[in-house]
PDB file of C-alpha atoms (C1' of nucleotides) in Angstrom:
ATOM      1  CA  UNK A 224       0.080  -0.122   0.165  1.00  0.00           C
ATOM      2  CA  UNK A 225       0.959   3.375  -0.867  1.00  0.00           C
ATOM      3  CA  UNK A 226       1.506   5.924   2.203  1.00  0.00           C
ATOM      4  CA  UNK A 227       1.342   9.729   1.224  1.00  0.00           C
ATOM      5  CA  UNK A 228       4.875  11.255   2.318  1.00  0.00           C
ATOM      6  CA  UNK A 229       4.423  13.511   5.616  1.00  0.00           C
ATOM      7  CA  UNK A 230       4.944  17.227   4.433  1.00  0.00           C
ATOM      8  CA  UNK A 231       5.920  18.402   7.911  1.00  0.00           C
ATOM      9  CA  UNK A 232       9.295  20.004   8.006  1.00  0.00           C
ATOM     10  CA  UNK A 233      11.829  18.295  10.087  1.00  0.00           C
ATOM     11  CA  UNK A 234      12.598  20.274  13.424  1.00  0.00           C
ATOM     12  CA  UNK A 235      15.874  21.336  14.398  1.00  0.00           C
ATOM     13  CA  UNK A 236      16.019  18.413  17.294  1.00  0.00           C
ATOM     14  CA  UNK A 237      16.122  16.153  14.060  1.00  0.00           C
ATOM     15  CA  UNK A 238      19.791  17.528  13.177  1.00  0.00           C
ATOM     16  CA  UNK A 239      20.773  18.044  17.087  1.00  0.00           C
ATOM     17  CA  UNK A 240      22.087  14.386  17.220  1.00  0.00           C
ATOM     18  CA  UNK A 241      25.202  12.560  16.536  1.00  0.00           C
ATOM     19  CA  UNK A 242      25.921  12.809  12.649  1.00  0.00           C
ATOM     20  CA  UNK A 243      26.103   8.684  12.389  1.00  0.00           C
ATOM     21  CA  UNK A 244      22.696   8.844  13.528  1.00  0.00           C
ATOM     22  CA  UNK A 245      21.224  11.417  11.548  1.00  0.00           C
ATOM     23  CA  UNK A 246      22.725  10.191   8.437  1.00  0.00           C
ATOM     24  CA  UNK A 247      20.809   6.790   7.816  1.00  0.00           C
ATOM     25  CA  UNK A 248      17.748   8.710   8.988  1.00  0.00           C
ATOM     26  CA  UNK A 249      17.771  11.064   6.128  1.00  0.00           C
ATOM     27  CA  UNK A 250      17.200   8.608   3.427  1.00  0.00           C
ATOM     28  CA  UNK A 251      13.610   8.726   2.262  1.00  0.00           C
ATOM     29  CA  UNK A 252      13.211  12.555   3.527  1.00  0.00           C
ATOM     30  CA  UNK A 253      12.412  15.009   1.063  1.00  0.00           C
ATOM     31  CA  UNK A 254      14.277  18.064   0.294  1.00  0.00           C
ATOM     32  CA  UNK A 255      12.358  21.137  -1.177  1.00  0.00           C
ATOM     33  CA  UNK A 256      14.162  23.807  -3.295  1.00  0.00           C
ATOM     34  CA  UNK A 257      12.393  26.996  -3.831  1.00  0.00           C
ATOM     35  CA  UNK A 258      13.390  28.748  -6.855  1.00  0.00           C
ATOM     36  CA  UNK A 259      12.298  31.618  -8.829  1.00  0.00           C
ATOM     37  CA  UNK A 260      10.953  29.316 -11.170  1.00  0.00           C
ATOM     38  CA  UNK A 261       8.969  27.230  -8.862  1.00  0.00           C
ATOM     39  CA  UNK A 262       9.799  24.528  -6.547  1.00  0.00           C
ATOM     40  CA  UNK A 263      12.024  21.194  -7.001  1.00  0.00           C
ATOM     41  CA  UNK A 264      11.577  18.333  -4.823  1.00  0.00           C
ATOM     42  CA  UNK A 265      14.120  15.452  -4.292  1.00  0.00           C
ATOM     43  CA  UNK A 266      13.785  12.291  -2.143  1.00  0.00           C
ATOM     44  CA  UNK A 267      17.324  11.541  -0.509  1.00  0.00           C
ATOM     45  CA  UNK A 268      18.565   7.879  -1.481  1.00  0.00           C
ATOM     46  CA  UNK A 269      22.183   8.608  -0.767  1.00  0.00           C
ATOM     47  CA  UNK A 270      24.311  10.356   1.830  1.00  0.00           C
ATOM     48  CA  UNK A 271      27.699  10.430   3.613  1.00  0.00           C
ATOM     49  CA  UNK A 272      28.458  11.310   7.277  1.00  0.00           C
ATOM     50  CA  UNK A 273      31.405  13.717   8.087  1.00  0.00           C
ATOM     51  CA  UNK A 274      32.104  13.529  11.785  1.00  0.00           C
ATOM     52  CA  UNK A 275      33.996  16.772  12.229  1.00  0.00           C
ATOM     53  CA  UNK A 276      37.321  17.810  13.704  1.00  0.00           C
ATOM     54  CA  UNK A 277      38.451  14.092  14.528  1.00  0.00           C
ATOM     55  CA  UNK A 278      37.626  12.935  11.040  1.00  0.00           C
ATOM     56  CA  UNK A 279      40.609  13.203   8.264  1.00  0.00           C
ATOM     57  CA  UNK A 280      38.218  13.144   5.812  1.00  0.00           C
ATOM     58  CA  UNK A 281      36.174  16.095   6.868  1.00  0.00           C
ATOM     59  CA  UNK A 282      36.540  19.704   5.802  1.00  0.00           C
ATOM     60  CA  UNK A 283      36.320  20.310   9.585  1.00  0.00           C
ATOM     61  CA  UNK A 284      39.540  18.343  10.205  1.00  0.00           C
ATOM     62  CA  UNK A 285      42.286  21.369  10.346  1.00  0.00           C
ATOM     63  CA  UNK A 286      39.907  23.444  12.178  1.00  0.00           C
ATOM     64  CA  UNK A 287      37.693  26.333  11.440  1.00  0.00           C
ATOM     65  CA  UNK A 288      38.150  28.531   8.202  1.00  0.00           C
ATOM     66  CA  UNK A 289      36.194  31.165   6.624  1.00  0.00           C
ATOM     67  CA  UNK A 290      35.288  28.219   3.819  1.00  0.00           C
ATOM     68  CA  UNK A 291      33.770  25.648   6.699  1.00  0.00           C
ATOM     69  CA  UNK A 292      32.676  28.163   9.461  1.00  0.00           C
ATOM     70  CA  UNK A 293      28.908  26.992   8.960  1.00  0.00           C
ATOM     71  CA  UNK A 294      30.024  23.472  10.129  1.00  0.00           C
ATOM     72  CA  UNK A 295      30.954  24.574  13.605  1.00  0.00           C
ATOM     73  CA  UNK A 296      27.646  26.704  14.024  1.00  0.00           C
ATOM     74  CA  UNK A 297      24.367  25.139  15.148  1.00  0.00           C
ATOM     75  CA  UNK A 298      22.462  21.963  13.399  1.00  0.00           C
ATOM     76  CA  UNK A 299      19.907  22.615  10.707  1.00  0.00           C
ATOM     77  CA  UNK A 300      22.121  24.779   8.244  1.00  0.00           C
ATOM     78  CA  UNK A 301      23.577  24.115   5.043  1.00  0.00           C
ATOM     79  CA  UNK A 302      27.182  23.884   4.319  1.00  0.00           C
ATOM     80  CA  UNK A 303      28.131  24.324   0.552  1.00  0.00           C
ATOM     81  CA  UNK A 304      31.494  23.826  -0.721  1.00  0.00           C
ATOM     82  CA  UNK A 305      33.115  24.368  -4.328  1.00  0.00           C
ATOM     83  CA  UNK A 306      35.479  21.873  -5.367  1.00  0.00           C
ATOM     84  CA  UNK A 307      37.460  20.765  -8.544  1.00  0.00           C
ATOM     85  CA  UNK A 308      37.123  24.359  -9.984  1.00  0.00           C
ATOM     86  CA  UNK A 309      33.642  23.835 -11.031  1.00  0.00           C
ATOM     87  CA  UNK A 310      31.499  22.050  -8.867  1.00  0.00           C
ATOM     88  CA  UNK A 311      29.488  22.749  -5.682  1.00  0.00           C
ATOM     89  CA  UNK A 312      28.172  20.070  -3.023  1.00  0.00           C
ATOM     90  CA  UNK A 313      25.868  20.328  -0.399  1.00  0.00           C
ATOM     91  CA  UNK A 314      25.940  19.093   3.487  1.00  0.00           C
ATOM     92  CA  UNK A 315      23.541  19.360   6.300  1.00  0.00           C
ATOM     93  CA  UNK A 316      25.039  20.313   9.503  1.00  0.00           C
ATOM     94  CA  UNK A 317      24.438  18.075  12.468  1.00  0.00           C
ATOM     95  CA  UNK A 318      24.891  17.469  16.101  1.00  0.00           C
ATOM     96  CA  UNK A 319      25.411  20.051  18.778  1.00  0.00           C
ATOM     97  CA  UNK A 320      26.966  23.570  18.196  1.00  0.00           C
ATOM     98  CA  UNK A 321      30.885  23.350  18.189  1.00  0.00           C
ATOM     99  CA  UNK A 322      30.765  19.718  17.076  1.00  0.00           C
ATOM    100  CA  UNK A 323      31.256  20.263  13.039  1.00  0.00           C
ATOM    101  CA  UNK A 324      29.686  17.336  11.882  1.00  0.00           C
ATOM    102  CA  UNK A 325      27.684  17.060   8.376  1.00  0.00           C
ATOM    103  CA  UNK A 326      25.978  14.796   6.203  1.00  0.00           C
ATOM    104  CA  UNK A 327      26.990  15.240   2.498  1.00  0.00           C
ATOM    105  CA  UNK A 328      23.893  14.752   0.258  1.00  0.00           C
ATOM    106  CA  UNK A 329      25.184  12.454  -2.609  1.00  0.00           C
ATOM    107  CA  UNK A 330      21.905  11.512  -4.491  1.00  0.00           C
ATOM    108  CA  UNK A 331      18.377  11.280  -4.962  1.00  0.00           C
ATOM    109  CA  UNK A 332      15.405  11.274  -7.115  1.00  0.00           C
ATOM    110  CA  UNK A 333      13.516  14.180  -8.380  1.00  0.00           C
ATOM    111  CA  UNK A 334       9.943  13.841  -7.481  1.00  0.00           C
ATOM    112  CA  UNK A 335       8.898  17.294  -8.379  1.00  0.00           C
ATOM    113  CA  UNK A 336       9.845  20.284 -10.864  1.00  0.00           C
ATOM    114  CA  UNK A 337      12.136  17.820 -13.076  1.00  0.00           C
ATOM    115  CA  UNK A 338      11.741  20.228 -15.773  1.00  0.00           C
ATOM    116  CA  UNK A 339      13.539  22.617 -13.858  1.00  0.00           C
ATOM    117  CA  UNK A 340      16.377  20.894 -13.328  1.00  0.00           C
ATOM    118  CA  UNK A 341      16.776  19.462 -16.844  1.00  0.00           C
ATOM    119  CA  UNK A 342      17.807  22.786 -18.155  1.00  0.00           C
ATOM    120  CA  UNK A 343      20.776  22.735 -15.629  1.00  0.00           C
ATOM    121  CA  UNK A 344      21.736  18.894 -16.335  1.00  0.00           C
ATOM    122  CA  UNK A 345      21.574  18.645 -20.403  1.00  0.00           C
ATOM    123  CA  UNK A 346      24.124  15.824 -19.872  1.00  0.00           C
ATOM    124  CA  UNK A 347      21.693  13.470 -18.034  1.00  0.00           C
ATOM    125  CA  UNK A 348      20.692  10.813 -20.556  1.00  0.00           C
ATOM    126  CA  UNK A 349      17.706  10.161 -18.160  1.00  0.00           C
ATOM    127  CA  UNK A 350      15.778  11.507 -15.083  1.00  0.00           C
ATOM    128  CA  UNK A 351      17.421   8.910 -13.053  1.00  0.00           C
ATOM    129  CA  UNK A 352      20.933  11.078 -13.144  1.00  0.00           C
ATOM    130  CA  UNK A 353      19.562  14.359 -12.723  1.00  0.00           C
ATOM    131  CA  UNK A 354      20.791  14.095  -9.213  1.00  0.00           C
ATOM    132  CA  UNK A 355      23.025  10.850  -9.175  1.00  0.00           C
ATOM    133  CA  UNK A 356      25.952  12.303  -7.425  1.00  0.00           C
ATOM    134  CA  UNK A 357      26.728  15.243  -5.209  1.00  0.00           C
ATOM    135  CA  UNK A 358      27.660  17.661  -7.643  1.00  0.00           C
ATOM    136  CA  UNK A 359      25.046  16.719 -10.116  1.00  0.00           C
ATOM    137  CA  UNK A 360      22.471  17.349  -6.837  1.00  0.00           C
ATOM    138  CA  UNK A 361      23.866  20.574  -6.238  1.00  0.00           C
ATOM    139  CA  UNK A 362      23.639  21.402  -9.877  1.00  0.00           C
ATOM    140  CA  UNK A 363      20.100  20.134 -10.273  1.00  0.00           C
ATOM    141  CA  UNK A 364      18.725  22.022  -7.098  1.00  0.00           C
ATOM    142  CA  UNK A 365      20.798  25.229  -8.222  1.00  0.00           C
ATOM    143  CA  UNK A 366      22.647  25.241  -5.031  1.00  0.00           C
ATOM    144  CA  UNK A 367      25.795  27.240  -4.745  1.00  0.00           C
ATOM    145  CA  UNK A 368      27.828  29.389  -2.176  1.00  0.00           C
ATOM    146  CA  UNK A 369      25.172  31.515  -2.055  1.00  0.00           C
ATOM    147  CA  UNK A 370      23.061  29.095  -0.065  1.00  0.00           C
ATOM    148  CA  UNK A 371      26.057  28.433   2.442  1.00  0.00           C
ATOM    149  CA  UNK A 372      24.533  28.856   6.143  1.00  0.00           C
ATOM    150  CA  UNK A 373      20.665  28.499   4.783  1.00  0.00           C
ATOM    151  CA  UNK A 374      18.350  27.363   7.644  1.00  0.00           C
ATOM    152  CA  UNK A 375      16.473  24.018   6.421  1.00  0.00           C
ATOM    153  CA  UNK A 376      14.154  24.218   9.570  1.00  0.00           C
ATOM    154  CA  UNK A 377      12.662  27.890   9.002  1.00  0.00           C
ATOM    155  CA  UNK A 378       9.761  26.722   7.015  1.00  0.00           C
ATOM    156  CA  UNK A 379       8.168  26.035   3.791  1.00  0.00           C
ATOM    157  CA  UNK A 380       8.724  29.436   2.412  1.00  0.00           C
ATOM    158  CA  UNK A 381      12.721  29.245   2.706  1.00  0.00           C
ATOM    159  CA  UNK A 382      14.964  28.394   0.003  1.00  0.00           C
ATOM    160  CA  UNK A 383      15.548  25.068   1.390  1.00  0.00           C
ATOM    161  CA  UNK A 384      13.524  22.816   3.773  1.00  0.00           C
ATOM    162  CA  UNK A 385      13.769  19.265   4.735  1.00  0.00           C
ATOM    163  CA  UNK A 386      10.127  17.629   4.928  1.00  0.00           C
ATOM    164  CA  UNK A 387       9.633  14.187   7.076  1.00  0.00           C
ATOM    165  CA  UNK A 388       8.990  12.353   3.671  1.00  0.00           C
ATOM    166  CA  UNK A 389       8.374   8.545   4.097  1.00  0.00           C
ATOM    167  CA  UNK A 390      11.826   7.521   5.904  1.00  0.00           C
ATOM    168  CA  UNK A 391      13.646   4.351   4.430  1.00  0.00           C
ATOM    169  CA  UNK A 392      13.110   1.162   6.560  1.00  0.00           C
ATOM    170  CA  UNK A 393      16.132   0.601   8.516  1.00  0.00           C
ATOM    171  CA  UNK A 394      16.321  -3.018   6.723  1.00  0.00           C
ATOM    172  CA  UNK A 395      16.738  -1.211   3.204  1.00  0.00           C
ATOM    173  CA  UNK A 396      19.649   0.879   4.298  1.00  0.00           C
ATOM    174  CA  UNK A 397      22.812  -0.239   3.028  1.00  0.00           C
ATOM    175  CA  UNK A 398      26.192   0.919   4.251  1.00  0.00           C
ATOM    176  CA  UNK A 399      29.757   0.885   2.737  1.00  0.00           C
ATOM    177  CA  UNK A 400      33.187   3.193   2.558  1.00  0.00           C
ATOM    178  CA  UNK A 401      32.780   6.952   1.620  1.00  0.00           C
ATOM    179  CA  UNK A 402      33.397   7.469  -2.083  1.00  0.00           C
ATOM    180  CA  UNK A 403      36.648   9.351  -2.812  1.00  0.00           C
ATOM    181  CA  UNK A 404      37.779   9.483   0.279  1.00  0.00           C
ATOM    182  CA  UNK A 405      41.171   7.799   1.268  1.00  0.00           C
ATOM    183  CA  UNK A 406      43.652   7.129   3.884  1.00  0.00           C
ATOM    184  CA  UNK A 407      42.042   6.783   7.571  1.00  0.00           C
ATOM    185  CA  UNK A 408      39.156   8.455   6.300  1.00  0.00           C
ATOM    186  CA  UNK A 409      38.212   5.500   4.227  1.00  0.00           C
ATOM    187  CA  UNK A 410      38.105   2.833   6.992  1.00  0.00           C
ATOM    188  CA  UNK A 411      34.553   3.354   8.294  1.00  0.00           C
ATOM    189  CA  UNK A 412      31.451   2.771   6.453  1.00  0.00           C
ATOM    190  CA  UNK A 413      29.933   6.047   6.799  1.00  0.00           C
ATOM    191  CA  UNK A 414      28.157   6.175   3.176  1.00  0.00           C
ATOM    192  CA  UNK A 415      24.353   5.154   3.505  1.00  0.00           C
ATOM    193  CA  UNK A 416      21.954   4.110   0.599  1.00  0.00           C
ATOM    194  CA  UNK A 417      18.598   2.983  -0.141  1.00  0.00           C
ATOM    195  CA  UNK A 418      19.204  -0.556  -1.334  1.00  0.00           C
ATOM    196  CA  UNK A 419      18.059  -1.327  -4.899  1.00  0.00           C
ATOM    197  CA  UNK A 420      17.484   2.468  -5.733  1.00  0.00           C
ATOM    198  CA  UNK A 421      18.563   3.407  -9.196  1.00  0.00           C
ATOM    199  CA  UNK A 422      19.421   7.150  -8.524  1.00  0.00           C
ATOM    200  CA  UNK A 423      22.084   6.017  -6.222  1.00  0.00           C
ATOM    201  CA  UNK A 424      25.856   7.026  -7.469  1.00  0.00           C
ATOM    202  CA  UNK A 425      28.368   4.287  -8.406  1.00  0.00           C
ATOM    203  CA  UNK A 426      31.143   4.091  -6.003  1.00  0.00           C
ATOM    204  CA  UNK A 427      34.567   5.147  -6.865  1.00  0.00           C
ATOM    205  CA  UNK A 428      37.627   4.604  -4.596  1.00  0.00           C
ATOM    206  CA  UNK A 429      40.051   7.484  -3.812  1.00  0.00           C
ATOM    207  CA  UNK A 430      42.794   7.790  -6.424  1.00  0.00           C
ATOM    208  CA  UNK A 431      45.363  10.601  -6.138  1.00  0.00           C
ATOM    209  CA  UNK A 432      45.492  12.743  -8.917  1.00  0.00           C
ATOM    210  CA  UNK A 433      48.604  12.755 -11.274  1.00  0.00           C
ATOM    211  CA  UNK A 434      50.349  16.390 -11.480  1.00  0.00           C
ATOM    212  CA  UNK A 435      49.444  18.120 -14.717  1.00  0.00           C
ATOM    213  CA  UNK A 436      52.665  19.655 -16.611  1.00  0.00           C
TER     214      UNK A 436
ATOM    215  C1'  DA B  58      30.926  -2.624 -19.577  1.00  0.00           C
ATOM    216  C1'  DC B  59      35.086  -0.396 -18.081  1.00  0.00           C
ATOM    217  C1'  DT B  60      39.382   3.142 -17.907  1.00  0.00           C
ATOM    218  C1'  DA B  61      42.104   7.088 -18.230  1.00  0.00           C
ATOM    219  C1'  DG B  62      42.816  12.117 -18.579  1.00  0.00           C
ATOM    220  C1'  DG B  63      41.410  16.915 -18.499  1.00  0.00           C
ATOM    221  C1'  DA B  64      38.917  20.570 -17.155  1.00  0.00           C
ATOM    222  C1'  DT B  65      38.964  24.486 -13.889  1.00  0.00           C
ATOM    223  C1'  DG B  66      39.626  27.892  -9.597  1.00  0.00           C
ATOM    224  C1'  DC B  67      39.715  28.107  -4.774  1.00  0.00           C
ATOM    225  C1'  DC B  68      41.596  26.808  -0.680  1.00  0.00           C
ATOM    226  C1'  DC B  69      45.410  26.203   3.004  1.00  0.00           C
ATOM    227  C1'  DT B  70      50.399  24.979   3.763  1.00  0.00           C
TER     228       DT B  70
ATOM    229  C1'  DG C 100      52.135  25.119  -5.475  1.00  0.00           C
ATOM    230  C1'  DG C 101      49.639  20.745  -4.259  1.00  0.00           C
ATOM    231  C1'  DG C 102      45.339  18.706  -3.848  1.00  0.00           C
ATOM    232  C1'  DC C 103      40.486  18.638  -3.976  1.00  0.00           C
ATOM    233  C1'  DA C 104      33.872  14.813  -0.249  1.00  0.00           C
ATOM    234  C1'  DT C 105      33.582  15.614  -8.975  1.00  0.00           C
ATOM    235  C1'  DC C 106      31.773  15.151 -13.695  1.00  0.00           C
ATOM    236  C1'  DC C 107      32.210  14.238 -18.502  1.00  0.00           C
ATOM    237  C1'  DT C 108      34.085  12.679 -22.728  1.00  0.00           C
ATOM    238  C1'  DA C 109      36.548   9.578 -25.561  1.00  0.00           C
ATOM    239  C1'  DG C 110      38.906   5.490 -25.896  1.00  0.00           C
ATOM    240  C1'  DT C 111      38.771   0.290 -26.029  1.00  0.00           C
ATOM    241  C1'  DA C 112      35.832  -4.153 -26.295  1.00  0.00           C
TER     242       DA C 112
END
DNA sequence: ACTAGGATGCCCT
DNA sequence: GGGCATCCTAGTA
């Protein structure tokens, strides 16, 4: 039987828990992105947890900087970073203020406003690829550094909100090492995804880049 | 199917 | 100046 997703925004308390508890609980939740052209909605299918200052894979590992300062603030806010010279990736800050935990939103299914995302995702060969990967997700939702620090608990008129949705049953949650994270940061199974979901991105191990000439 | 390499700019040492 | 929580295209098969 089909259960309609719950459209109540998640309260700040939801994010004020250890990041490893919040991350799997985000699967199946609905991210609403209000754009000038209309709303886009995405059902989360893949995330990764970043623990903060004690985590070598985290941007917070070397302490607070201008770029990552939102991670050190209160939970329920968005941390957006720019990488590889052209992409943005989006995180939700979790845990108590000062802990710098965050969940990277890696993939999802566009459930509303797909026509608005296709204009920005011209290389997508089908709708499953619209948000299959963290930079693709941010591109589809038109998320960049302007949204760094946005509050996802401020209500459904805000630029970004997370709704209760229909959380993925724990028996359907899969875990594995984080994509693109090497060294000591790769030992933990801190990537979470929904089993057998075609919008989940392929795993890629970390590979050091060779220097260009 | 899978692999390799280039794109491109900001952050931090 | 090295590295980056990535994506895309072209190549081989």
